[in-house]
Amino acid sequence: MEYNKQRSMLKVVLLMMIMMLASQSEAQLNRDFYKESCPSLFLVVRRVVKRAVAREPRMGASLLRLFFHDCFVNGCDGSLLLDDTPSFLGEKTSGPSNNSVRGFEVIDKIKFKIEKMCPGIVSCADILAITARDSVLLLGGPGWSVKLGRRDSTTANFAAANSGVIPSPISTLSNLINRFKAQGLSTRDMVALSGAHTFGRAKCVTFRNRIYNESNIDTSFAIARRKSCPSANGSGDNKEANLDVRSPDRFDHGYYKQLLSNKGLLTSDQVLFNNGPTDSLVIAYSNNLNAFYRDFARAMIKMGDISPLTGSKEISDSFPESSIVTGSIFYQVSERLLGQGTFAKVYYGRSILTNQSVAIKMIDKEKVMKVGLIEQIKREISVMRIARHPNVVELYEVMATKTRIYFVMEYCKGGELFNKVAKGKLKDDVAWKYFYQLINAVDFCHSREVYHRDIKPENLLLDDNENLKVSDFGLSALADCKRQDGLLHTTCGTPAYVAPEVINRKGYDGTKADIWSCGVVLFVLLAGYLPFHDSNLMEMYRKIGKADFKAPSWFAPEVRRLLCKMLDPNPETRITIAKIRESSWFRKGLHMKQKKMEKRVKEMNSVEAGAAGGSNENGAGPSENGAGPSENGDRVTEENQTDEPTNLNAFDLIALSAGFDLAGLFGDVFNKRESRFTSQKPASVIISKLEEVAQRLKLSIRKREAGLFKLERLKEGRKGILSMDAEIFQVTPTFHLVEVKKSNGDTLEYQKLVAEDLRPALSDIVWVWQDEKDEPASQRETEQQEQQEEEPL
């Protein structure tokens, strides 16, 4: 007896817990969920659905069916939209959905438009709910208040979709009642929702048995349907017929009137009126349109409450091979490290919902706070939110935990523009295209009072279609950064690309400074080398201050004129972007743009060393070793011949600070021509080790100056003699940075040498390689301990 009481009490407690959970889930859904974050959501969805239904009225039924199938399998979670992956089979190809559900392209179009307007905010599950309502409403049916706030599922359930949870077209009445009851829907709800068959179509294979073998069917109706649906299986299976003969393109109650006349097309339709318990509801709905509309709307709201995923799941700091969920966006993050620096790592990831590739930048919050860069992070976020433009790398979402900040950004598979320029000058039409896109992006940023301040080929990325994307706004400034004189005063940027007024530290106009940098970029694109270049930093600054450069002979006269105006050392008389657009070279390119932009950008031709060297009359071109624009600006060494390494100045620290460098947000790792490592050994020990390794690997030391070693193989490789530079930079007397960079020869041969020979040989002096996934052991252990202890914000 006591045992039975305990069991009864346990049942009551469990029932109360289930009811509480259900009410909590339901309470989290509300119509105003996106009122602040995406206020135009309903308008955008309505417009897309309206156009789709206007083109094809049947699409209304298809969109409604998507929502029905989605909710009945795993709950209203958007799982129906997921394609097959290596880890699961999607629900699209399940028996009930295959060749049945359609309209995915409409959902994709809505999602695309919403993401442009409200990136990372609205879930696909909520879009399905809104489109279902709008499809009914636009075809004359009732409206209802759609509750929102669902999260999207990260997985699908192919087995569940095939388990019979979705009623088949040959279902019996008891089967229908039980299937709907399992979803928390009443018999009245089931009959009302079946009224959705007042529009839409069905395939012959779903109603063949009814029109040939069932007796409770109007004879003339069956004969008419047989004309388009042969009796033999496999013959005409996909031929379609309207579910509602009289008004197939309107949402009304004609469906129920057909049932009264035994003209239900599907077996599962006619069982609703076949001397059973639901006959009275069919009669009521056939006589009272408003009663049908009322009950249908109520049933749709209830169906939308079937097991929604609500709330938000915080992201974890253990990024590799994990899924992160925030709001409505889900990302799968791989162990593929795209870039790494002092403060940040960038991983390759993808959106589970759209399969779109993304770059996820992970910033160590404690480190940036210690060095006072948290305001710079905030400014970078603000700038990237403001600067939404086709030629600017897009920031999709920002997330945070107790110790990490995460940027989810556009993934630029094409890599840096620098990689193309390093091969030599570009063709005029290709250079014009990139310059045109750069000017468009910079002009847009300036219109939003955003000044980049570090424009250079390393910060210009290329997407899959080789369209330019401006990146790395870590040094950018907003209008509110100006002082009372209306000018910016922070000296930053990469020396070879900065304007004279920035170097002079007297305050500068961010607009004019960016235009100068764009001029330097244009010169580099067309020449293949920098306009201002010297082994002595002060001499290079002198040349910049006087705009002392010489254009090569192949520059067209109109390009020379434009460059002289852009590289005007006087910011007051420097050309504006409006005038750049009016220049003859710019307009000439616009005239040819329509024709040339239709063709795929061809591979850039390499400039022969002699041709480039022939124009090097004033030292502005490549050095004797073929060095073009340096990947980190034009880092220089003193002219003495001592073994003392170069001290890093402020500009070098900025250029080498990969913590905010977005270079590496691309897929082709085989283009990498340099490696950097830090060492806690004295310079003398590093130099000795490099000499020892060079001897062991049979590399000759071709040239050595202040901290710079020129190493070269004795035998010729596939693309000539493989040579590389190893340069040592002193950060502090006991902390050095060493950069190894290929200067000649085959890239794959160089990478093999570094990976298989050089790295292992230098292991005893290396503290950490900058492009390595692993940090120093002590730091790695500390981070692992932090990850175990911390909780998400």
Short mmCIF file of C-alpha atoms in Angstrom, two decimals, residues 64-80 91 157 159-167 179-185 302-308:
data_model
loop_
_atom_site.label_atom_id
_atom_site.label_comp_id
_atom_site.label_asym_id
_atom_site.label_seq_id
_atom_site.Cartn_x
_atom_site.Cartn_y
_atom_site.Cartn_z
CA LEU A 64 2.99 25.37 -45.12
CA ARG A 65 3.92 21.72 -45.62
CA LEU A 66 7.58 22.49 -44.79
CA PHE A 67 6.53 23.78 -41.37
CA PHE A 68 4.26 20.76 -40.77
CA HIS A 69 6.98 18.22 -41.64
CA ASP A 70 9.58 20.06 -39.58
CA CYS A 71 7.46 20.22 -36.43
CA PHE A 72 6.24 16.62 -36.54
CA VAL A 73 9.70 14.98 -36.59
CA ASN A 74 11.88 16.60 -33.92
CA GLY A 75 9.74 19.56 -32.98
CA CYS A 76 9.80 22.97 -34.68
CA ASP A 77 13.59 23.25 -34.83
CA GLY A 78 14.46 23.79 -38.50
CA SER A 79 16.07 20.34 -38.76
CA LEU A 80 14.20 19.63 -41.99
CA GLU A 91 15.34 14.53 -43.23
CA ASN A 157 16.86 12.68 -37.56
CA ALA A 159 15.21 7.56 -38.72
CA ALA A 160 12.55 9.57 -36.87
CA ALA A 161 11.30 11.04 -40.13
CA ASN A 162 10.82 7.49 -41.44
CA SER A 163 9.21 6.16 -38.25
CA GLY A 164 5.64 7.10 -39.15
CA VAL A 165 5.39 10.32 -37.09
CA ILE A 166 4.25 12.07 -40.26
CA PRO A 167 0.81 10.65 -41.20
CA ARG A 179 -0.38 10.65 -34.57
CA PHE A 180 -1.70 14.12 -33.77
CA LYS A 181 -2.34 13.18 -30.13
CA ALA A 182 1.32 12.16 -29.80
CA GLN A 183 2.24 15.73 -30.72
CA GLY A 184 -0.11 17.22 -28.13
CA LEU A 185 -2.80 18.05 -30.71
CA LYS A 302 -0.32 24.91 -30.91
CA MET A 303 1.69 23.11 -33.59
CA GLY A 304 4.32 25.85 -33.42
CA ASP A 305 4.79 24.99 -29.74
CA ILE A 306 5.84 21.40 -30.44
CA SER A 307 9.22 20.89 -28.69
CA PRO A 308 10.94 24.14 -29.72
#
